[in-house]
XYZ file of C-alpha atoms in Angstrom:
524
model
C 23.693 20.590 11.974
C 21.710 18.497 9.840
C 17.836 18.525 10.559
C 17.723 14.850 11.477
C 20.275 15.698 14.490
C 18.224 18.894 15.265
C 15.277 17.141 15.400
C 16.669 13.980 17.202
C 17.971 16.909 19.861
C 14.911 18.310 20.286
C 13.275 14.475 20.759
C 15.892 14.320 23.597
C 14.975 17.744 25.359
C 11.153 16.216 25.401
C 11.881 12.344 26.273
C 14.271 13.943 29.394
C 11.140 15.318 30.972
C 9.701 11.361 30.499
C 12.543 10.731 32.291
C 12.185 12.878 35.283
C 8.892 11.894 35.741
C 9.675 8.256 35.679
C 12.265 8.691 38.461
C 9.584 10.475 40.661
C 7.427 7.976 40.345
C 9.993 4.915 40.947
C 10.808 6.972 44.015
C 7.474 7.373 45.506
C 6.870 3.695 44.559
C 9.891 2.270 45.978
C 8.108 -1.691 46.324
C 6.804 -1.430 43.010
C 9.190 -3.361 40.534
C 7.417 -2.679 37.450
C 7.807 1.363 38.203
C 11.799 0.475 39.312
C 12.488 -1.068 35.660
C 11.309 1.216 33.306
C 12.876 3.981 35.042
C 15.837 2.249 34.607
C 15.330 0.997 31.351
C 14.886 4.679 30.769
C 17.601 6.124 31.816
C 20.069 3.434 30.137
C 17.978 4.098 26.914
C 18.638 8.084 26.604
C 22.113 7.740 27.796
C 23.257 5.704 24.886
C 21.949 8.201 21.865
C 24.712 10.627 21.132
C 22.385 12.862 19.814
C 20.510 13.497 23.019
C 21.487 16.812 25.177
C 23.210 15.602 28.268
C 20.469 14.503 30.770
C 20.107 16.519 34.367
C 19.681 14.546 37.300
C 16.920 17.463 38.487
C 14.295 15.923 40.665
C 10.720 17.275 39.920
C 8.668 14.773 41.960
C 7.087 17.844 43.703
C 5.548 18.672 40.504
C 3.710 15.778 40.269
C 1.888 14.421 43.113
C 1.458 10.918 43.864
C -2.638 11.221 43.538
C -1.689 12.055 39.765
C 0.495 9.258 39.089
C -0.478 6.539 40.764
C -2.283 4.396 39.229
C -3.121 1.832 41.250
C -5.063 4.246 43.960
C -6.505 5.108 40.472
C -7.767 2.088 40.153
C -9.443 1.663 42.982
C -11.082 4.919 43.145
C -12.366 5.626 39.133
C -15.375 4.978 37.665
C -13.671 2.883 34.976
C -12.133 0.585 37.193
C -15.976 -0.516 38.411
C -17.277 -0.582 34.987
C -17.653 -4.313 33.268
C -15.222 -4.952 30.546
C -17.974 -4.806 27.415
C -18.980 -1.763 28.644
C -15.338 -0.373 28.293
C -14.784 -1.715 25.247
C -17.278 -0.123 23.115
C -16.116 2.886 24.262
C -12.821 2.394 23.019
C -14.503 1.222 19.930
C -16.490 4.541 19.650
C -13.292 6.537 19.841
C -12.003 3.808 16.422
C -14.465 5.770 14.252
C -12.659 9.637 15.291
C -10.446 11.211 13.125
C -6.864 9.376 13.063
C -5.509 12.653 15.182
C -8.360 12.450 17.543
C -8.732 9.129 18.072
C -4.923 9.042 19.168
C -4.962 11.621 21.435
C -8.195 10.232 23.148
C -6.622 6.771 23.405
C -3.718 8.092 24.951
C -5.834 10.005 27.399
C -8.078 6.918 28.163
C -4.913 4.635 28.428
C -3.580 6.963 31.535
C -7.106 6.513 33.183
C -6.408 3.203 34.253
C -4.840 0.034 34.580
C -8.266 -1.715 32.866
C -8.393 1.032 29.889
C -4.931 1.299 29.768
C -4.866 -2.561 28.224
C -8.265 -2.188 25.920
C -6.484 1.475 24.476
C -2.786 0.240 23.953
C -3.918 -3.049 21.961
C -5.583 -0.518 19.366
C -2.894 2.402 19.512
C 0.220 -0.141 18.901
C -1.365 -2.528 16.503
C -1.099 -0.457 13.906
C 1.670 1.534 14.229
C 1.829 4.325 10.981
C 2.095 7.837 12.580
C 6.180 7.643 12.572
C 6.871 9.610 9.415
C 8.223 12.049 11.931
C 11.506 11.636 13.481
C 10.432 13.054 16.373
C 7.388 10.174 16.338
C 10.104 7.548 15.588
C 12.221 8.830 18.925
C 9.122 8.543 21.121
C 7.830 5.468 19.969
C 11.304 3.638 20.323
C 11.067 4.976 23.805
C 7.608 4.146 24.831
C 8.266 0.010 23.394
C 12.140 0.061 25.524
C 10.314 0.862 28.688
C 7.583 -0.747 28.131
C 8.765 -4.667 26.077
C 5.373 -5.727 25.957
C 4.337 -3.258 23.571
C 6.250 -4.563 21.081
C 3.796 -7.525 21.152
C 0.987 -5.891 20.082
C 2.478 -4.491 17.145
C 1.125 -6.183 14.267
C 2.032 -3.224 11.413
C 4.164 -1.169 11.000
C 4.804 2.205 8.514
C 8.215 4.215 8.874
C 10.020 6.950 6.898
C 13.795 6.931 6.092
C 14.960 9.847 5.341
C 16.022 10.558 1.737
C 19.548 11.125 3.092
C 19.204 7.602 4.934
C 20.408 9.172 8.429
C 17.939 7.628 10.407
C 18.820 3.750 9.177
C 19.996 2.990 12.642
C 16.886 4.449 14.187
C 15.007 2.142 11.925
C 16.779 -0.633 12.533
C 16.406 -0.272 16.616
C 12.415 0.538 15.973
C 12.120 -3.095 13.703
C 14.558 -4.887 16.942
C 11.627 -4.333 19.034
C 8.453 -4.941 16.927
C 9.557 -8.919 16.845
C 5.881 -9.634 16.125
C 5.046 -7.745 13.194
C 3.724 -8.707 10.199
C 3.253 -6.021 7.918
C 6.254 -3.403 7.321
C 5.800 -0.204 5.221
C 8.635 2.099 4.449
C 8.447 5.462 2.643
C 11.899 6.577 1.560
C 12.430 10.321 1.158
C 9.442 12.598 0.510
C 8.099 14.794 -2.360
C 10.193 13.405 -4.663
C 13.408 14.373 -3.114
C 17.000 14.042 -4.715
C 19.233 11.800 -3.471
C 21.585 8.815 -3.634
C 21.478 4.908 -2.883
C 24.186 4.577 -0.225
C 26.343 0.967 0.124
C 25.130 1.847 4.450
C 21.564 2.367 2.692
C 21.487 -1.655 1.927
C 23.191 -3.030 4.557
C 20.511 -0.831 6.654
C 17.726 -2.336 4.626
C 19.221 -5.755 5.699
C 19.853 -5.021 9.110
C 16.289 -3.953 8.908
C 14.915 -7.286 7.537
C 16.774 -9.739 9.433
C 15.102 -7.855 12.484
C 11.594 -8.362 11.084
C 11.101 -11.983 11.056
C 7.045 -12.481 11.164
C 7.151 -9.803 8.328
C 5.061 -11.869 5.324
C 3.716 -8.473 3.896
C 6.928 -5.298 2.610
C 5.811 -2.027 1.062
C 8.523 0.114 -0.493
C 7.496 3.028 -1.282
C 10.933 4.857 -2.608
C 10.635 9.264 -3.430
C 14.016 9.349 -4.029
C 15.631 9.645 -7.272
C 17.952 7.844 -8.599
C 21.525 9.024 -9.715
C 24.181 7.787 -11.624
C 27.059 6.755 -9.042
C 29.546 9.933 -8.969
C 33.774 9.436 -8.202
C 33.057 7.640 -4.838
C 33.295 4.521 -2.789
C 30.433 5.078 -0.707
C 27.962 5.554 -3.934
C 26.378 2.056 -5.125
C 25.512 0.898 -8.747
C 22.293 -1.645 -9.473
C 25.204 -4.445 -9.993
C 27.190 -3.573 -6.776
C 23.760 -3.799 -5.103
C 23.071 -7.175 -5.977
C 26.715 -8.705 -5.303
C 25.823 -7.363 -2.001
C 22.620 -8.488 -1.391
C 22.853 -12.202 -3.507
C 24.909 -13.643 -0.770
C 23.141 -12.049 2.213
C 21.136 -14.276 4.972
C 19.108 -11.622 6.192
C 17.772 -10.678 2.128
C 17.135 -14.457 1.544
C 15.311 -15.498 4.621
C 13.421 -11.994 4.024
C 12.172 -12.721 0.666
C 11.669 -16.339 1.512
C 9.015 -15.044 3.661
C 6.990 -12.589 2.170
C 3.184 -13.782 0.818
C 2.817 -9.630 -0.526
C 5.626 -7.521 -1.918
C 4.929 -4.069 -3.220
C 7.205 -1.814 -4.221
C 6.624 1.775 -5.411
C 8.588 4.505 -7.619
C 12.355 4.216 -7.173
C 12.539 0.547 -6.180
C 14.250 -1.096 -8.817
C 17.457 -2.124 -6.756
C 15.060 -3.185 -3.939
C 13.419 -5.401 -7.230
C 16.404 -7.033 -8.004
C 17.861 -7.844 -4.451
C 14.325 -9.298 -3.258
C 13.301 -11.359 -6.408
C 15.907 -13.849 -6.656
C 15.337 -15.360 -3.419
C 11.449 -15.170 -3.551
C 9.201 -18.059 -2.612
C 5.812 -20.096 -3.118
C 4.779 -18.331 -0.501
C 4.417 -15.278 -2.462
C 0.757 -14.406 -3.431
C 0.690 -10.520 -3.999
C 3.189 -8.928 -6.591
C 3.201 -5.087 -7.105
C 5.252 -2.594 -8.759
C 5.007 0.930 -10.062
C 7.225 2.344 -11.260
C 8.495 5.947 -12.578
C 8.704 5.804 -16.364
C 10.143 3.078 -18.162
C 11.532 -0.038 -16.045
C 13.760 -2.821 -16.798
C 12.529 -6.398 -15.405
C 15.653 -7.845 -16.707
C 18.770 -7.896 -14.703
C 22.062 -10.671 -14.364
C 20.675 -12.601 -12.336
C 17.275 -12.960 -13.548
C 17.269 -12.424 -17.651
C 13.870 -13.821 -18.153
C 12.146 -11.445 -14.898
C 8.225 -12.649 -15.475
C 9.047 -16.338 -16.077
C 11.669 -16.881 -13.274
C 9.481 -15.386 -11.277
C 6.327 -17.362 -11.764
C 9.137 -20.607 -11.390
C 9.760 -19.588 -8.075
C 5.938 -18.151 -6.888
C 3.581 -20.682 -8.621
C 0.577 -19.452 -6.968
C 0.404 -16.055 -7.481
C -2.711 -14.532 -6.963
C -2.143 -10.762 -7.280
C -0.059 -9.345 -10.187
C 0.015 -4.910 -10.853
C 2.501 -3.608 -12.772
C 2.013 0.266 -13.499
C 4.659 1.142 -14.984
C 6.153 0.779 -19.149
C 8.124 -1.723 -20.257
C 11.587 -1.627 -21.321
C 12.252 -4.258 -23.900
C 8.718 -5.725 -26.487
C 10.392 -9.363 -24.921
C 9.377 -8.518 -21.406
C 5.634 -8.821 -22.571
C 6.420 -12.178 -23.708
C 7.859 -13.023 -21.087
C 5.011 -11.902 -19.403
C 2.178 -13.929 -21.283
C 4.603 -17.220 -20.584
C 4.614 -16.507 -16.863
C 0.776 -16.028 -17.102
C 0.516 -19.281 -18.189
C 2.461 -21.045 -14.638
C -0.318 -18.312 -13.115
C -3.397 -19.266 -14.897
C -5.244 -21.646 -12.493
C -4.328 -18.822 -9.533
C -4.765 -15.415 -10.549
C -7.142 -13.760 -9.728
C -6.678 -9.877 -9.905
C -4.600 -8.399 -12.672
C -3.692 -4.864 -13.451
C -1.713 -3.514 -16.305
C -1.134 0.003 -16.703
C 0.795 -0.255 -20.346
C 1.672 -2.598 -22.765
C 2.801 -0.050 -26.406
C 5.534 -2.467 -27.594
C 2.871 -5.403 -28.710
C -0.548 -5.971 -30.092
C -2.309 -8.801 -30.105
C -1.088 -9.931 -26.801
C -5.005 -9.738 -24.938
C -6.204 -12.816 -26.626
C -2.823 -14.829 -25.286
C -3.344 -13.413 -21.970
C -6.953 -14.462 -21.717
C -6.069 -18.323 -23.081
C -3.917 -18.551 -19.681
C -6.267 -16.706 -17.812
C -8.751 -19.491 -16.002
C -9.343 -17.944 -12.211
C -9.364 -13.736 -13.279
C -12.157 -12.020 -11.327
C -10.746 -8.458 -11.429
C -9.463 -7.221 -14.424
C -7.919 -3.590 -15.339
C -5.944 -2.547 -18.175
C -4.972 1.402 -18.515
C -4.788 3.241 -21.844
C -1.080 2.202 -22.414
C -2.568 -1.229 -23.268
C -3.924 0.093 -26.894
C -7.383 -1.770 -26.022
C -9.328 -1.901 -29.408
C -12.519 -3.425 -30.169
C -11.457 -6.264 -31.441
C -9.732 -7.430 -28.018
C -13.280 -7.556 -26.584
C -14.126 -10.326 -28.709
C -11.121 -12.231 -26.751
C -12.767 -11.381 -23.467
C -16.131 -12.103 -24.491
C -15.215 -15.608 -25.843
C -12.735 -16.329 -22.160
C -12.773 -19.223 -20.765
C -15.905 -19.926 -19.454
C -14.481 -20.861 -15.750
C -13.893 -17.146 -15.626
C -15.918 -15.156 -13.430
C -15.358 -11.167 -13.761
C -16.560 -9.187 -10.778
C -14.530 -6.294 -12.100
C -13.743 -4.649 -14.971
C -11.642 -1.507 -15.871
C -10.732 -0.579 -18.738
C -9.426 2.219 -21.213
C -10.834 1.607 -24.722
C -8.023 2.466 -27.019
C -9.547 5.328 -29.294
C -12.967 3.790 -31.499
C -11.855 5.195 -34.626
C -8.507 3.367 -34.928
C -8.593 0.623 -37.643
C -9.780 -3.348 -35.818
C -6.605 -4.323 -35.963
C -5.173 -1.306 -33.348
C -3.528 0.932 -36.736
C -4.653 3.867 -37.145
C -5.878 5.733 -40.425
C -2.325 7.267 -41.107
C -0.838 3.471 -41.429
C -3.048 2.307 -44.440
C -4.808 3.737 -47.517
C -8.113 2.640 -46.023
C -11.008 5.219 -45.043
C -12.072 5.091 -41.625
C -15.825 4.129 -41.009
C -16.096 6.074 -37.639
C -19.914 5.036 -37.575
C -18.882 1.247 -38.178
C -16.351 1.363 -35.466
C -18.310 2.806 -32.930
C -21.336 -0.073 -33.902
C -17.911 -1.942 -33.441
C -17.318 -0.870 -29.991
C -20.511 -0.307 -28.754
C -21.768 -4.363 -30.057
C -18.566 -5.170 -28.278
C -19.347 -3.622 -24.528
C -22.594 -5.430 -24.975
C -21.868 -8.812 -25.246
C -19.215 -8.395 -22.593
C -21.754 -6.824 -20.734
C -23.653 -9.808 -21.425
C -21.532 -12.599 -20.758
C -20.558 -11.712 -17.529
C -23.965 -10.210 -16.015
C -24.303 -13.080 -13.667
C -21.227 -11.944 -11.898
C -20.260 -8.518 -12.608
C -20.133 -5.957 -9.607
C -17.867 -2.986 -11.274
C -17.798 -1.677 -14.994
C -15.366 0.878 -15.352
C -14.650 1.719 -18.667
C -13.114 5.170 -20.536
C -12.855 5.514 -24.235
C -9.159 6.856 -25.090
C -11.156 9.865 -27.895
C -14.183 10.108 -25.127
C -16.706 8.600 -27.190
C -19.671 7.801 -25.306
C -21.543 4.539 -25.451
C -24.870 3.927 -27.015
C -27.911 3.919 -25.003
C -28.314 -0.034 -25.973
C -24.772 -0.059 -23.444
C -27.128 1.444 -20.287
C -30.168 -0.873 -21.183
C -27.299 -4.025 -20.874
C -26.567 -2.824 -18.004
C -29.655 -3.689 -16.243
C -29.008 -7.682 -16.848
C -26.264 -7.133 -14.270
C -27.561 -7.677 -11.500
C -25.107 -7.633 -8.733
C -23.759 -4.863 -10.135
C -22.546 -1.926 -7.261
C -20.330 0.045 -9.779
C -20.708 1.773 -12.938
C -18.687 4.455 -14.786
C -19.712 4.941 -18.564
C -19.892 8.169 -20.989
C -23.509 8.516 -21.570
C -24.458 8.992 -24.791
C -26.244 12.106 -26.472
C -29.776 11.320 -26.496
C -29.218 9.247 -23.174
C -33.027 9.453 -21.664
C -33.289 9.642 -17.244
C -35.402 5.957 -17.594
C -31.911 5.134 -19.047
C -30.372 5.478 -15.786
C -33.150 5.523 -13.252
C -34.113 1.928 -14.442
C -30.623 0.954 -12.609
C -31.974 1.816 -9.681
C -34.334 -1.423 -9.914
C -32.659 -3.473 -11.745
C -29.402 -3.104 -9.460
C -30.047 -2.822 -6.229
C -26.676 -2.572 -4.915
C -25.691 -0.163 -7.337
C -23.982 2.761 -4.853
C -21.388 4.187 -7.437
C -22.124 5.905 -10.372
C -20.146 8.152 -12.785
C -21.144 12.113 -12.239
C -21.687 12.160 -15.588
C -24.786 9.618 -15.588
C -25.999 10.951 -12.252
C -26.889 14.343 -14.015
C -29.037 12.748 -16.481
C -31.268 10.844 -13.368
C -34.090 12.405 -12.013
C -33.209 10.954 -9.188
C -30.098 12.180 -8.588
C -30.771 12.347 -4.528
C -31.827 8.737 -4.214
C -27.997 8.000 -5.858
C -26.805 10.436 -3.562
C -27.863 8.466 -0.763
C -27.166 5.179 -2.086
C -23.694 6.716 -2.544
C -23.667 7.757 0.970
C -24.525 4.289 2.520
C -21.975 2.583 0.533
């Protein structure tokens, strides 16, 4: 018996107890319609899974006595029931700020109260729907929305796990039929990094899965499992058999047409390539990371970057961790930046190896960026400061992350095994210190985060810390202080910046007021 079925019979021992209790109470409330349906509903619901153990028909209203489970007499006799509604609401707004196991468990206890708490508590405990990476989660909250429709309503996200082996795709599929209203839909496939294959029932799952969900705008794919090369065997599924499936299919269309955020995570490539053809203007938010190197290109979209900014002009939102396959992608890139230059606004880049020179093209395009990171794969060297420093000046930086590719690497991003030349490791770090400084400077008026890590760990120059202080909306900073860093150095911030909360470890040690940072840090 595979652990899904275990665990799906176990689910069924529990929910047959519901059960019972549900009869008991439709029998000692035999005028009361609303008790008569969902012990029905039920009943039909349990007797339809396979997987359950075969129900009793054992009566246990004895056990619980109508003063228990009514809650109508509650009503009339609780405290909560005389209490004005503001009054119950911030207490269901204290129990927000518990612990996410707490503050279920209390909401579930203040929902059974009453009738009045029961409708504050179930608002907050179905809204956000992300403790069902269980199966045994899944089971009971399929249950608790069949009984109960309305709940389905209030659902406005919603985070699942499929199983690496993909057995529960049909539970999935039921939980998304009765969520009509959500928006947001998170999946986690597999765990831990599990092994696995993509199964031909995997997509049309996925699809079944979509065409349920059709107030989705925002899909998270979060994908652990690895990816195989197909074996001898119908049932296994390349990338191209995947997208003859998918490029004809309603439900992945309307889907994609729909989405204004799409992240995907890990193994998602085949989940890439089905989605992006049919993508729309509507689409704002585009995230992937992936593991290792990834292909944008595929049949139906050669030119990934630029077919994509055809179809989503406005794209606001672009992260890409992940390394390219092919030096053209990052042209294609820097074209579709181009469509994207009067709209986006956030950009993040983990790596970029195949090409240098590409950061001044990028900033040309660039018009709207306010946040701004590029990881140590993008070989930053000092000289691509220069191109940020002399931007566009309808950019506005709030934030700024960065990995300084290492100082001591020629201006030009070769290092001192390409050429004959002798390194001046004093020049280049005058280089790369003159360089944070006049970014430092031309975006003081705006800048709220400075994040930035030299690739060798050399530290900046205490000329970089007294910059600083021109910032003065600045709220976070994380810099290598240099040697003969002095405490003024850092302790001047703490005037000049008043909503600086976040500062690097390393500089808090050299403060002398290391609480007072402390408890900026904690009121952030």
């Amino acid at each position: 018996m595979s652990d899904f079925k275990e665990v799906t019979l176990q689910a069924g021992e529990k929910l047959s107890k519901q059960i019972e209790l549900l009869k008991s109470i439709a029998l000692k409330l035999p005028n009361d319609h609303n008790a008569q349906l969902r012990a029905q509903a039920a009943v039909t619901f349990y007797d339809r899974i396979s997987g359950f153990p075969e129900r009793t028909d054992n009566h246990v209203a004895e056990q619980f006595p109508s003063s228990s489970i009514n809650l109508k007499n509650q009503d009339r006799s609780g405290l909560s029931s005389r209490l004005p509604i503001e009054i119950l609401e911030l207490i269901i707004n204290h129990v927000e700020d518990f612990d996410h196991g707490t503050k279920q468990k209390t909401m579930i206890a203040l929902s059974a109260s009453s009738r009045m708490l029961r409708t504050i508590a179930e608002q907050r405990l179905y809204a956000h729907s992300h403790n069902l990476k269980s199966i045994e989660n899944q089971w009971k909250f399929l249950f608790a929305l069949t009984i109960d429709p309305y709940l389905g309503n209030l659902v406005d996200s919603l985070k699942v796990q499929w199983l690496p082996t993909g057995e529960n795709g049909k539970l999935l599929i039921d939980i998304a039929n009765v969520c009509i209203s959500n928006k947001v839909l998170s999946i986690e496939r597999g765990k831990d990094r599990d092994c696995n294959m993509i199964w031909k029932e995997d997509v049309l799952n996925l699809a079944a899965i979509f065409g349920a969900s059709p107030n989705v705008t925002r899909f998270n794919y979060y994908a652990y499992v690895r990816w195989f090369p197909p074996m001898e065997s119908h049932e296994h599924i390349t990338v191209d058999q995947i997208l003859d499936l998918c490029k004809n299919d309603s439900r992945f269309m309307q889907f994609a047409s729909q989405l204004t955020h799409l992240f995907l995570y890990y193994q998602s490539e085949w989940v890439l390539h089905a989605l992006s053809p049919h993508l729309s203007p509507n689409l704002t938010s585009f995230s992937f990371a992936g593991d290792g190197t990834i292909n944008f290109e595929s049949k139906l979209n050669p030119f990934f970057f630029t077919e994509l900014a055809r179809q989503c002009p406005y794209l606001e939102k672009l992260y890409l961790d992940c390394r390219f396959h092919d030096p053209r992608n990052t042209s294609d890139l820097l074209n579709a930046c181009k469509t994207w230059g009067h709209t986006l606004k956030d950009i993040y880049i983990e790596e970029m190896e195949h090409t240098r020179g590409w950061i001044p093209q990028l900033f040309t395009s660039l018009k709207a960026v306010t946040k701004l990171f590029l990881g140590g794969g993008c070989r930053i060297v000092s000289k691509d400061l220069d191109a940020v420093i002399k931007a566009s000046p309808e950019q506005q930086l709030t934030d700024l992350r960065f990995e300084m590719y290492d100082v001591e690497t020629m201006s030009d991003g070769s290092s001192d095994e390409d050429t004959d030349e002798e390194v001046d490791e004093d020049a280049a770090k005058i280089q790369f210190n003159n360089g944070l400084i006049g970014l430092i400077g031309v975006y003081s008026s705006t800048l709220e985060c400075l994040n930035i890590n030299s690739g060798s760990g050399t530290r900046v120059g205490r000329a970089v810390l007294h910059s600083c202080q021109q910032a003065h909306r600045l709220k976070e900073l994380h810099l290598s202080p240099p040697a003969d860093i002095e405490p003024s150095d850092v302790d001047e911030l703490l005037h000049t910046c008043p909503d600086l909360s976040i500062l690097s470890e390393d500089l808090q040690r050299c403060s002398l007021h290391f609480q007072e940072w402390e408890e900026r840090a904690e009121r952030s």
